[in-house]
XYZ file of C-alpha atoms in Angstrom:
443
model
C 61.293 -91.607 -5.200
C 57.707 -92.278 -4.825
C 55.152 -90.605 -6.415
C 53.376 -89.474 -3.193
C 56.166 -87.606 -2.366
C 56.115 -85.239 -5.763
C 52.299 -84.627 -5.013
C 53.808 -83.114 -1.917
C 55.894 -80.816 -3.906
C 53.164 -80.195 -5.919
C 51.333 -78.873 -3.256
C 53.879 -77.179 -1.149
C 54.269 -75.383 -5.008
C 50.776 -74.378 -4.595
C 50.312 -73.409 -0.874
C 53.851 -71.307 -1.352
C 52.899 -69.545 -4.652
C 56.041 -70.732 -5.696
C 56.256 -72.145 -9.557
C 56.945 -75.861 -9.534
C 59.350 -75.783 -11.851
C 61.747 -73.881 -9.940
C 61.305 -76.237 -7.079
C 61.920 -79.193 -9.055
C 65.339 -77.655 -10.100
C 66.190 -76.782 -6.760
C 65.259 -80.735 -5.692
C 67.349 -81.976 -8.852
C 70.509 -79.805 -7.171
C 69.911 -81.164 -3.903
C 70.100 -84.724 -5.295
C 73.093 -84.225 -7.342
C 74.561 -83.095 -4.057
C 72.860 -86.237 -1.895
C 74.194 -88.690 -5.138
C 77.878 -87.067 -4.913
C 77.752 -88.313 -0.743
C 77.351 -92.171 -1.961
C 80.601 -91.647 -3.748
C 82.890 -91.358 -0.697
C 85.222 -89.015 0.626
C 87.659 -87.774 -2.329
C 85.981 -88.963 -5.315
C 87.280 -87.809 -8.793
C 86.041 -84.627 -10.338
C 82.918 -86.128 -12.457
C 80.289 -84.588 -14.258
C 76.429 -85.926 -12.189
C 73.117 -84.651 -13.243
C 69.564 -85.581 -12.001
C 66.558 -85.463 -13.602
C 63.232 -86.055 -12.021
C 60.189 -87.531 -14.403
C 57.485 -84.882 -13.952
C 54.576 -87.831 -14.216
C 56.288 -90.106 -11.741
C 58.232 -88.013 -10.015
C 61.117 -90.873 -10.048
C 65.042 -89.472 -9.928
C 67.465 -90.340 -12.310
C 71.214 -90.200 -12.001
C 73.527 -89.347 -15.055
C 76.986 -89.330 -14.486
C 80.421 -89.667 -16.182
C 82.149 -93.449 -16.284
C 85.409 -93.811 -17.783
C 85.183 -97.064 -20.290
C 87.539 -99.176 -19.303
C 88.041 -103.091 -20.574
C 87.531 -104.443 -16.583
C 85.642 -102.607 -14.062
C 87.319 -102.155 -10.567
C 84.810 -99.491 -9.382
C 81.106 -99.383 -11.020
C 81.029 -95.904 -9.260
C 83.368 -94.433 -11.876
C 83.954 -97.175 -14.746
C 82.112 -98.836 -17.180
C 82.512 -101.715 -18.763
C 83.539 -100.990 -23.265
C 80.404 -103.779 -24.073
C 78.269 -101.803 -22.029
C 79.600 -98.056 -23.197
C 78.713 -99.266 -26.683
C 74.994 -99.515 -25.980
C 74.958 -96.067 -25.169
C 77.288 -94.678 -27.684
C 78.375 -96.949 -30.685
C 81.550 -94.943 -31.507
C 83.146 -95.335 -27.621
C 86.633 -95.739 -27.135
C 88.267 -97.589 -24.134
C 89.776 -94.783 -22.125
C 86.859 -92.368 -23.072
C 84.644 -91.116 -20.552
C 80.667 -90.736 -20.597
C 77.703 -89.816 -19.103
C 75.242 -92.909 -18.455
C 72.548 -93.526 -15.846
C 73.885 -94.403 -12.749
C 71.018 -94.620 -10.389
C 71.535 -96.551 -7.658
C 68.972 -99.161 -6.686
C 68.484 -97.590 -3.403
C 68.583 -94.021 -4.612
C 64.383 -93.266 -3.359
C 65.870 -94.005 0.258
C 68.856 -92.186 -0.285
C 67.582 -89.054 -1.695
C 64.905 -89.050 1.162
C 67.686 -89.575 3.859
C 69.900 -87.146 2.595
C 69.017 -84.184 0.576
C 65.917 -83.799 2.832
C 67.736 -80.875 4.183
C 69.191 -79.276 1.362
C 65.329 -79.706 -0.099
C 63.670 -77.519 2.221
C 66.597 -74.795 2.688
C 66.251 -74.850 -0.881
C 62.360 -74.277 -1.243
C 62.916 -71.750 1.279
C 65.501 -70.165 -1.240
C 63.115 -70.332 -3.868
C 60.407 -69.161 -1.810
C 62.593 -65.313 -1.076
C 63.499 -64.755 -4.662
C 59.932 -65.475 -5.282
C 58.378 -63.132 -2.919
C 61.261 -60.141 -3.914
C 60.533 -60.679 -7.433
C 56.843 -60.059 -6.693
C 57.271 -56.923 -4.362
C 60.594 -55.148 -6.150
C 58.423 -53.182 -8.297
C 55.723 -52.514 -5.645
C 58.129 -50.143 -3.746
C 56.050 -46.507 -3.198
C 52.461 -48.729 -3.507
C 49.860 -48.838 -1.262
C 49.597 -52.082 0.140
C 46.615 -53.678 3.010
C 48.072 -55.941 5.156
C 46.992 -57.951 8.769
C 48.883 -57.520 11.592
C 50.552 -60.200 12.903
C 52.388 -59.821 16.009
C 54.296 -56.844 17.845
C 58.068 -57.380 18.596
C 60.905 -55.397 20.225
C 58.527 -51.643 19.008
C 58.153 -53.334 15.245
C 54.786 -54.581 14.224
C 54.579 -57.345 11.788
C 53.025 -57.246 9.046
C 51.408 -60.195 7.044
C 51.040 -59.557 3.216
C 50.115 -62.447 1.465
C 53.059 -64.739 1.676
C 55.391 -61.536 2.603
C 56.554 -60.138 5.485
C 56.821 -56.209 5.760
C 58.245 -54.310 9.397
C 56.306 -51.326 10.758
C 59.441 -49.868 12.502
C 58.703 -47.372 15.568
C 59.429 -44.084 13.320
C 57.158 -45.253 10.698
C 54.084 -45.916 13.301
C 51.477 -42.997 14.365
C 51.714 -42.325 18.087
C 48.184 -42.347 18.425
C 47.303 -45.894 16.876
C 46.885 -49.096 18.321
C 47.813 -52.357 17.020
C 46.477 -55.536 17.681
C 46.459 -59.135 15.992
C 44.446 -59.561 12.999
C 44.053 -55.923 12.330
C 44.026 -55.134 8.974
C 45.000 -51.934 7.884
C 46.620 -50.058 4.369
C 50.291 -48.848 4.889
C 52.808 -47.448 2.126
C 55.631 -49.985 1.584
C 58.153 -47.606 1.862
C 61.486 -49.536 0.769
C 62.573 -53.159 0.286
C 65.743 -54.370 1.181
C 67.479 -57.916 -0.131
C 69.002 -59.177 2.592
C 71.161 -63.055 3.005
C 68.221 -63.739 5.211
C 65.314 -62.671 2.600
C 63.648 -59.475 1.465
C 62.851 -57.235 3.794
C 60.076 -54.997 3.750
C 59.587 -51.588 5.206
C 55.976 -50.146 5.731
C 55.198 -47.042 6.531
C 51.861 -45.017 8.223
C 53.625 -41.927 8.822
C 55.136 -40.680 4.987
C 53.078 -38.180 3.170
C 53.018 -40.883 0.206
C 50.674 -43.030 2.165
C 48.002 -39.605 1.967
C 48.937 -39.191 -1.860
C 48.387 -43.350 -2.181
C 45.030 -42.939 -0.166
C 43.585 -40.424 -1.943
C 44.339 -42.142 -5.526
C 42.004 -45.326 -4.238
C 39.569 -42.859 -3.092
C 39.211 -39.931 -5.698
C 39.291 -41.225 -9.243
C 39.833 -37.585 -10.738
C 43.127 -38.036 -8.891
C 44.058 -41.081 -10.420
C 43.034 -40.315 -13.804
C 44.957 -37.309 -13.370
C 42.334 -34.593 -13.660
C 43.116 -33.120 -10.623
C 46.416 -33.190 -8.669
C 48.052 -33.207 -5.227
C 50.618 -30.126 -5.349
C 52.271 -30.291 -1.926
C 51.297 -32.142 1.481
C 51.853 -31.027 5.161
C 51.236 -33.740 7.581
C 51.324 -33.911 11.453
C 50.513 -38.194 11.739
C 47.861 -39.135 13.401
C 46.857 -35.621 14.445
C 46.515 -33.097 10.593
C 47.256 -32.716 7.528
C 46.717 -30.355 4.973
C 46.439 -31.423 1.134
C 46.856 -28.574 -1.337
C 44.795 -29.728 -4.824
C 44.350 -27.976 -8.277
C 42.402 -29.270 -11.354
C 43.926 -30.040 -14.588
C 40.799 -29.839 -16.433
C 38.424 -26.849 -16.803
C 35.440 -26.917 -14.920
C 36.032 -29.849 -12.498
C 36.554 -28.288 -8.451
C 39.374 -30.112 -7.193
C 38.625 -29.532 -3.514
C 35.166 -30.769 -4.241
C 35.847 -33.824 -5.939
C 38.173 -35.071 -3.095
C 35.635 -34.390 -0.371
C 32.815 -36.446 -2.040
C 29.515 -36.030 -2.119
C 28.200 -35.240 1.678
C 32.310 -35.431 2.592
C 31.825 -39.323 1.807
C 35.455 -39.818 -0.072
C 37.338 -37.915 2.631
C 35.704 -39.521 5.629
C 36.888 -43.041 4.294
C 40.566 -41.494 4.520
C 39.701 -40.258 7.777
C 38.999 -43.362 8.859
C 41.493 -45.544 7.561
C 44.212 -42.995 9.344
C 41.763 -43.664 12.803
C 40.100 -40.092 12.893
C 43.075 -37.969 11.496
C 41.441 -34.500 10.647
C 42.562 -33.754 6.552
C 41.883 -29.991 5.494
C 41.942 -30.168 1.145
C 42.392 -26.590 0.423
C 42.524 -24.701 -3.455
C 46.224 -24.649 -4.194
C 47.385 -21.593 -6.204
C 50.642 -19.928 -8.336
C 49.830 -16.582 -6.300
C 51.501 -16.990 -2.679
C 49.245 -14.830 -1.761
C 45.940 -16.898 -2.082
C 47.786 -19.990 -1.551
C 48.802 -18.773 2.186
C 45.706 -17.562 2.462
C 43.784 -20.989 1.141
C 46.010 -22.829 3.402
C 44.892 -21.083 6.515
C 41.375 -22.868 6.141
C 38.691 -22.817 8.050
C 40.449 -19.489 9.332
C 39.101 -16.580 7.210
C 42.162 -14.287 5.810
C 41.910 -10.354 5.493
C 45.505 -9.528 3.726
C 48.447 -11.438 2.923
C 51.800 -9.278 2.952
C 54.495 -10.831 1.782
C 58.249 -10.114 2.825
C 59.883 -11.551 -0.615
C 63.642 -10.864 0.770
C 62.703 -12.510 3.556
C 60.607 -14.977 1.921
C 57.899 -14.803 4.937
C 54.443 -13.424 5.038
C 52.342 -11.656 7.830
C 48.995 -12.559 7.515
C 45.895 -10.368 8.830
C 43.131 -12.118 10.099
C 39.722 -10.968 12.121
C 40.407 -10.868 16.044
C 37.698 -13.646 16.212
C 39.748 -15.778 14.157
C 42.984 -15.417 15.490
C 42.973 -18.459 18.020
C 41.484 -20.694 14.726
C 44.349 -19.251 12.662
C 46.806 -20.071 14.684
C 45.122 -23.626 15.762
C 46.076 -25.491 18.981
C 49.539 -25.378 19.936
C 50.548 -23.649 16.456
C 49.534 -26.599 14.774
C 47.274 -24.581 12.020
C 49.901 -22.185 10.954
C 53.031 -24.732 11.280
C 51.146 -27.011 8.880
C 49.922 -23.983 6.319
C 53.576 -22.632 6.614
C 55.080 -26.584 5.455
C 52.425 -26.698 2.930
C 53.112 -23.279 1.320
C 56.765 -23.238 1.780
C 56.717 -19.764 3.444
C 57.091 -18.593 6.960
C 54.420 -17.103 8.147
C 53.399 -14.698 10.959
C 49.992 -14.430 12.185
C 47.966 -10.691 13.438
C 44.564 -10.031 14.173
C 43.612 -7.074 12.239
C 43.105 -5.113 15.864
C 46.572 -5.649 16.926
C 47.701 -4.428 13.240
C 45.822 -1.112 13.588
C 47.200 -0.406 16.990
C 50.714 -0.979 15.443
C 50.276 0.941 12.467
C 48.506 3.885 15.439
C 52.092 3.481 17.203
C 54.257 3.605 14.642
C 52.368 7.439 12.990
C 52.813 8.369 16.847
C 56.398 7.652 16.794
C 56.832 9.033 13.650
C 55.327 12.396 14.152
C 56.986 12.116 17.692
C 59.888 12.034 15.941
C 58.912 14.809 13.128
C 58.265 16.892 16.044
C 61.491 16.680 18.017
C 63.449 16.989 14.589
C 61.566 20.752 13.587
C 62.255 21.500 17.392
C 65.806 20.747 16.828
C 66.075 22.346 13.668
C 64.324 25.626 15.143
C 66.200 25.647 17.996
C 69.229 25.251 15.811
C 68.811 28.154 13.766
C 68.524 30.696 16.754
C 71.133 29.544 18.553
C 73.971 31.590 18.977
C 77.234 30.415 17.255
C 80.407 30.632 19.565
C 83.668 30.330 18.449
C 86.391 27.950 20.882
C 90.073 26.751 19.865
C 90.754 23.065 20.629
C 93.115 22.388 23.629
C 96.184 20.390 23.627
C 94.088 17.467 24.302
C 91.849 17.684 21.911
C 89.372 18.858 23.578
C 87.214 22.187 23.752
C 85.275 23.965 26.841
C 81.876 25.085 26.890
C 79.753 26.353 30.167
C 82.950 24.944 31.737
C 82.740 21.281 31.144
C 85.005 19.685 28.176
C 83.688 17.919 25.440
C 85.849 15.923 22.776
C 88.420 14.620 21.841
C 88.045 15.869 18.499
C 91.136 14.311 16.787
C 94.904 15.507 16.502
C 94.235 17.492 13.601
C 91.981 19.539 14.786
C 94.654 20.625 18.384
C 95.108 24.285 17.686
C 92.818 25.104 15.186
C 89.244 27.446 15.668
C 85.665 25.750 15.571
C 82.167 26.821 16.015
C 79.379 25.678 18.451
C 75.921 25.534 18.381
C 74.073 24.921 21.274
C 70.046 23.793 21.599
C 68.784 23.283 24.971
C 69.867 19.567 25.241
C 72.901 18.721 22.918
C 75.991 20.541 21.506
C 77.302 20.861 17.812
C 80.835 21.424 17.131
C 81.642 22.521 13.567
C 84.681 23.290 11.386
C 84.570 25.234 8.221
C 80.750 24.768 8.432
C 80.651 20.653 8.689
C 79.029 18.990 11.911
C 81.994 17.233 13.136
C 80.731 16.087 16.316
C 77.647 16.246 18.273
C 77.683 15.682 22.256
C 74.542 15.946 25.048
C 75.139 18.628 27.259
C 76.625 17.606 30.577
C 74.117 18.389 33.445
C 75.009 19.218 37.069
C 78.624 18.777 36.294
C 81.362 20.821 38.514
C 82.948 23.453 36.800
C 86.419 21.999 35.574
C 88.444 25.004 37.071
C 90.100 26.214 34.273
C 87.485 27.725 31.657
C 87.704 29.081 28.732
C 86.973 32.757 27.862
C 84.975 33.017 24.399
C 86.648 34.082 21.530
């Protein structure tokens, strides 16, 4: 093997990123295979190693001979004067491993293992690049794009490959060769064809990812992202809260003059982000996460775990944002439903419900009056259960009750039936009804 052709390894090595080393051991396999081919068809089982001089880049063949006293085959025998060169000691029958490089071997290797090289190197080349990216799962990573195929984009990173899949792109972007752009690399997979890696610009890691590069308090740990609701490519809202006294956590991830946000902004092509205080009190939470709306009351519905919020009538169509989209993404970020009323509609609620209320209060003292004036009239219940009053029946009133005496009280609009002075059954009085024919006198 000439020594121009392990320069070329040496520099396939380099342009790969792949340690040299491991290609040379994945050449010295292929050669062992290549050397095993000159042997024929159904040679014996024989122990062949090759070793390849990392000056000269020359191959060398070891492999087991059998010392015999006359050689048939010089592929597996060796002669006992030449055995004892190598090993003093050697018995004829004994086998052992000498060089056994054929004279043509350069030509050979080239021929045949030429192949086996490069699937090889390409072997070499996918452990390599999993090895590098198996612990950059959940990183942030910038990468070009390369081409768009069947929905997926495809990413260049470095010597990697990562897949933008369809679900992981934002509807609104555009994508376009040579692009470069930061996406989260969501998951890697080892697969028999390589590693395959997943990006992502739609997971509420890439914000959390985005706003570590851009807001050191955040990755120092100073201040923290609590929760995330994110609508890609249109909102999101980032709930923050500092771990230090006397740093604002909303201001240091805006920047000075809005600075560190805009450059999120822009790297997620004009997304609006809305960094709001977070808080332990629902309360202020829901009401932080409204923002820009401006909150009057939060009442919260624990049972229910829901809150109505009361906002200015100005404010309602800001609370609510377009399509919902304001309140849908406070209601994600907060983790409680939430229902939205101006503070107008509220009052003319609360006005209904007193009206109803003392409508109510009215019509019960009414009752109640009318109640205690009316006369009390005595009836026996009919065979059928029933009893008779201003000629029209009313009931049944059970079985038990067939025979026995009970008392009515009448207001204008319903009757009482009572036994031993308990309401047993109330009925509206019938109205324009024909007499039933067969009334019942008074007791």
């Amino acid at each position: 093997m000439k020594h121009e052709f392990y320069a070329a390894i040496s520099q396939i090595a380099a342009e790969r990123g792949i340690p040299k080393e491991a290609i040379i051991e994945v050449m010295e396999k292929a050669l062992v295979t290549a050397y095993r081919r000159t042997l024929g068809n159904n040679p014996p089982p024989i122990e062949v190693s090759v070793k390849l001089d990392p000056q000269t880049g020359q191959a060398r063949v070891y492999a087991e001979k059998q010392v015999v006293d006359e050689v048939y085959d010089d592929r597996f025998e060796i002669d006992y004067v030449d055995a004892k060169r190598t090993k003093p000691d050697v018995e004829i029958g004994e086998t052992i491993v000498v060089e056994s490089t054929p004279n043509d071997f350069g030509r050979i290797a080239a021929q045949t293992a030429k192949q086996v090289i490069l699937q090889g190197i390409k072997e070499v080349e996918r452990e390599h690049i999993y090895g590098e990216y198996m612990d950059r799962e959940g990183e942030l990573v910038t990468a070009t794009v390369q081409r768009v195929s069947k929905g997926n984009v495809i990413l260049e990173m470095g010597k990697a490959e990562a897949i933008l899949p369809p679900k992981e792109q934002v509807d609104s972007d555009r994508y376009y060769h040579g692009q470069r752009l930061k996406v989260y690399l969501m998951e890697i997979r080892r697969e028999d064809r390589g590693p395959r890696l997943i990006a992502s610009r739609t997971h509420k890691q890439l914000i959390m990812r985005l706003f570590e590069m851009e807001v050191p308090e955040i990755y120092n740990g100073t201040v923290e992202i609590k929760s995330i609701a994110r609508e890609p490519g249109l909102r999101t809202k980032v709930g923050v809260t500092a771990r230090q006294e006397g740093i604002d956590p909303v201001g240091s991830c805006v920047g000075m003059r809005g600075v560190r946000i805009q450059n999120i902004v822009n790297e997620l092509n004009g997304e609006k982000i809305d960094v709001v205080q977070w808080s332990a009190d629902p309360k202020e939470f829901i009401a932080n996460a409204l923002s820009p709306a401006q909150v009057v009351e939060v009442q919260l519905r624990e049972d229910e775990h829901a809150a109505t919020v009361i906002v200015p009538d100005k404010q309602l169509s800001l609370a609510i944002g377009k399509e919902g989209q304001n309140v849908r993404l406070a209601a994600k970020l907060s983790g409680w439903r939430i229902d939205i009323k101006s503070a107008s509609a509220l009052l003319d609620e609360e006005r209904a419900a007193a009206e109803a209320r003392d409508a109510a209060d009215a019509e019960l003292l009414a009752t109640e009056a009318a109640l205690a004036t009316a006369k009390v009239e005595s009836r026996k219940v009919r065979s059928d259960g029933t009893v008779v009053y201003l000629n029209n029946r009313y009931g049944p009133l059970g079985d038990d009750l067939i025979g026995e005496t009970v008392q009515l009280r009448a207001t204008l609009q319903k009757l009482n039936i009572y036994n031993n002075d308990r309401l047993i059954a109330s009925y509206m009085l019938s109205e324009n009804e024909e007499p039933s024919g067969d009334a019942e006198d008074e007791e």
